[in-house]
mmCIF file of C-alpha atoms in Angstrom:
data_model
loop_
_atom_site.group_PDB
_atom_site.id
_atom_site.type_symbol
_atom_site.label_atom_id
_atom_site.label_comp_id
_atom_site.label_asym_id
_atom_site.label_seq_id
_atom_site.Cartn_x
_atom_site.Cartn_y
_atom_site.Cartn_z
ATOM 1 C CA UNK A 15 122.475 106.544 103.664
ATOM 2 C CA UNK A 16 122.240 109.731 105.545
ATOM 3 C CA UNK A 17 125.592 110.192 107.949
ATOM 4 C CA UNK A 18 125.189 112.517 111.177
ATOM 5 C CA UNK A 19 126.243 116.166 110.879
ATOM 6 C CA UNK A 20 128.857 115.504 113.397
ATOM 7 C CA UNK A 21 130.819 112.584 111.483
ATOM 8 C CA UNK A 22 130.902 114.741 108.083
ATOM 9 C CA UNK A 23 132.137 117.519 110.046
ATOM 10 C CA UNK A 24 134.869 115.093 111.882
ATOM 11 C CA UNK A 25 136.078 113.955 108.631
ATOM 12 C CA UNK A 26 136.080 117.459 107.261
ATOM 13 C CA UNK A 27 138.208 118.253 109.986
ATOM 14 C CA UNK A 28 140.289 115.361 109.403
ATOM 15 C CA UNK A 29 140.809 116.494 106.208
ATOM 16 C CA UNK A 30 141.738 120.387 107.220
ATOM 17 C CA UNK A 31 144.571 118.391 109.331
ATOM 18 C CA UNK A 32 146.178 117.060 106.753
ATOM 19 C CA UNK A 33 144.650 113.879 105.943
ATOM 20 C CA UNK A 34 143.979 113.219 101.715
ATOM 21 C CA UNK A 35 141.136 112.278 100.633
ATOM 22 C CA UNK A 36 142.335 109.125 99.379
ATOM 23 C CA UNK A 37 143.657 108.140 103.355
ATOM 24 C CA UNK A 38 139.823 109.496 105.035
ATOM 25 C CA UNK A 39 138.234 107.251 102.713
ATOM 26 C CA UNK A 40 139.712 104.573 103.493
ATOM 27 C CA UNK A 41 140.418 105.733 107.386
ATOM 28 C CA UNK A 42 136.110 106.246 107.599
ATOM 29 C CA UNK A 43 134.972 103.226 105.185
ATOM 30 C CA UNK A 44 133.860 105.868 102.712
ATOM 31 C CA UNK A 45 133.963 106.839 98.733
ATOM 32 C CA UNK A 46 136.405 109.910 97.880
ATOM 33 C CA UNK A 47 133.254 110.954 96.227
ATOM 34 C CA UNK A 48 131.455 111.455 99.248
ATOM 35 C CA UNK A 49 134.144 113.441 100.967
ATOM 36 C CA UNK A 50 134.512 115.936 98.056
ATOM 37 C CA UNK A 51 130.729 116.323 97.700
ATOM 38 C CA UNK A 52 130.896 116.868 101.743
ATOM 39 C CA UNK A 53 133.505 119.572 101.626
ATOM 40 C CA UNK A 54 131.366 121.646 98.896
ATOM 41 C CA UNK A 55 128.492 120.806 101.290
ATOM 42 C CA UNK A 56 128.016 120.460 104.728
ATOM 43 C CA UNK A 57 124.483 119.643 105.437
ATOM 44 C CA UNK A 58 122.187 117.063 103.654
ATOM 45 C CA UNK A 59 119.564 118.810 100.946
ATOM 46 C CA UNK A 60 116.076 119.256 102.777
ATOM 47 C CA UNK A 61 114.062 119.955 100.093
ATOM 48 C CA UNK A 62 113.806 119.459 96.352
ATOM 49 C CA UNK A 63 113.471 122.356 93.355
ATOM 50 C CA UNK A 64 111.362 120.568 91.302
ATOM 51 C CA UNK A 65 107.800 119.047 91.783
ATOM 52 C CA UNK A 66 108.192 115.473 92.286
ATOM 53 C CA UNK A 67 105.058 113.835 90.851
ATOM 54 C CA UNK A 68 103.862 113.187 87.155
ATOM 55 C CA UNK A 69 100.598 112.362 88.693
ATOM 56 C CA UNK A 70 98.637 114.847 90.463
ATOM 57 C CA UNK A 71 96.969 113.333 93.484
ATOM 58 C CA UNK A 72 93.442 114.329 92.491
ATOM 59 C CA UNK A 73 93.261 113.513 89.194
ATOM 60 C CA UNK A 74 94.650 109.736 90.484
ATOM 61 C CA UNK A 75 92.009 109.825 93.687
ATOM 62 C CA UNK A 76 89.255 110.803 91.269
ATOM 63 C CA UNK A 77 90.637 107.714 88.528
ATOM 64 C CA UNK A 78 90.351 105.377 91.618
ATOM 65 C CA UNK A 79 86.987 106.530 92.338
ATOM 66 C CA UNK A 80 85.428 106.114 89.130
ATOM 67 C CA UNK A 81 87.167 102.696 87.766
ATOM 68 C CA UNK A 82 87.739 100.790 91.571
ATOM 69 C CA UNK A 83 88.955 97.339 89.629
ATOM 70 C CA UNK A 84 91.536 98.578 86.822
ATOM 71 C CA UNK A 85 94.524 97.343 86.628
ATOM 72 C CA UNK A 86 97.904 99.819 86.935
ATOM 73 C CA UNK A 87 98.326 99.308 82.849
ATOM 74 C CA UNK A 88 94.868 100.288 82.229
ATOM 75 C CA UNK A 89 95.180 103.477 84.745
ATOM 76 C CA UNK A 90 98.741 104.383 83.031
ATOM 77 C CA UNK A 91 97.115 104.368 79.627
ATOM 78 C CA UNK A 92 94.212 106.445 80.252
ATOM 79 C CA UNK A 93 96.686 109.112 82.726
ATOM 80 C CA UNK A 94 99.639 108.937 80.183
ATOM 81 C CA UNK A 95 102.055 107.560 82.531
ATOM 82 C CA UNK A 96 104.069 104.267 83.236
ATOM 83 C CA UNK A 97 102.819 101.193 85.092
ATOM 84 C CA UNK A 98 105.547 101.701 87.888
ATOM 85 C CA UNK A 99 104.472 105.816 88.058
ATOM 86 C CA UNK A 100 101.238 104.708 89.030
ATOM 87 C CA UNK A 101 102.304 101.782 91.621
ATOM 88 C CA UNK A 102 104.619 104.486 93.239
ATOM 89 C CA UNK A 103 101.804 107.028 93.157
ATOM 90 C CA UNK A 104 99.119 104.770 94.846
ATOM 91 C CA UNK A 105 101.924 103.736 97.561
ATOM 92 C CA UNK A 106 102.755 107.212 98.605
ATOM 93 C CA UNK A 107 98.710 107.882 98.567
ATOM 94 C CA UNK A 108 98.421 104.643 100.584
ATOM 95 C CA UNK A 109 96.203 102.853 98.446
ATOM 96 C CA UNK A 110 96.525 99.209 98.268
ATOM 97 C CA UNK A 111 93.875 97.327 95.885
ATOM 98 C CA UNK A 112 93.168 93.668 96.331
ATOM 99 C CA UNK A 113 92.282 91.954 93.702
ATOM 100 C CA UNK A 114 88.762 89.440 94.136
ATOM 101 C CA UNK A 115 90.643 86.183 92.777
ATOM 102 C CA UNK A 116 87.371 85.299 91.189
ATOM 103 C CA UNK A 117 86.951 88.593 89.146
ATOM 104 C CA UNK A 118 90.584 88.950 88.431
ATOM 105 C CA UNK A 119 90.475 85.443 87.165
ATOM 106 C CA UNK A 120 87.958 85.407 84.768
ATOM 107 C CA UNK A 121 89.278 89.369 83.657
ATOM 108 C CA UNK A 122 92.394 88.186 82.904
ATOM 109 C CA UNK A 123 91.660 85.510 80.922
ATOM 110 C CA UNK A 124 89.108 87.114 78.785
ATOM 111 C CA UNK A 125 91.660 90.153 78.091
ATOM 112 C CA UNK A 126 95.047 87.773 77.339
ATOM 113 C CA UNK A 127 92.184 85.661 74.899
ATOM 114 C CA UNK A 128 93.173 82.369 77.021
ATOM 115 C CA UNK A 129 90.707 80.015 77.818
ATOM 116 C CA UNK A 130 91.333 78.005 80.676
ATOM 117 C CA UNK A 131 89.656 74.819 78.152
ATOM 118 C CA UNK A 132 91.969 72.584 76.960
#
């Protein structure tokens, strides 16, 4: 949770009035860690250092484009990533693939080698 600029710098200034950090913690319902990590810094980070995806967006697109009905494990494989890299990557491209029930029935039981026969 983000706090407002204005309540770090109210406890800050709690703290430059003699309160410890042990009595604003407790004072503003808040960890000791956060106040120390406040006091080195102010303001929130607004951007990062390092690139933040394993999966480049076109490389993924194009994937999408030329197999529509993989599944994520089949996509991770073939991009040499995790199943949850790609679910996160297709969220934040806003991609959302719905399954036919028919298809995805009879796919998944020919690739777990379950018949549905008893």
């Amino acid at each position: 949770m983000t706090y407002s600029l204005d309540f770090r710098k109210q406890v800050l200034k709690s703290l430059d009035e003699g309160m410890t950090f042990a009595e604003a913690a407790e004072f503003y319902n808040l960890s000791p860690t956060t106040i120390q990590n406040w006091k080195r810094r102010v303001h929130s980070k607004t951007t990062r250092q390092t690139k933040p995806y394993k999966i480049p967006d076109d490389v993924l697109l194009n994937d999408v484009k030329e197999h529509p009905n993989d599944y994520q494990y089949e996509r991770a494989r073939r991009l040499n990533c995790s199943k949850t890299g790609i679910y996160h990557a297709l969220k934040r491209l806003g991609i959302s693939q719905k399954k036919d029930l028919r298809t995805s029935k009879s796919l998944s039981d020919q690739k777990s080698g379950v018949s549905g026969k008893a």
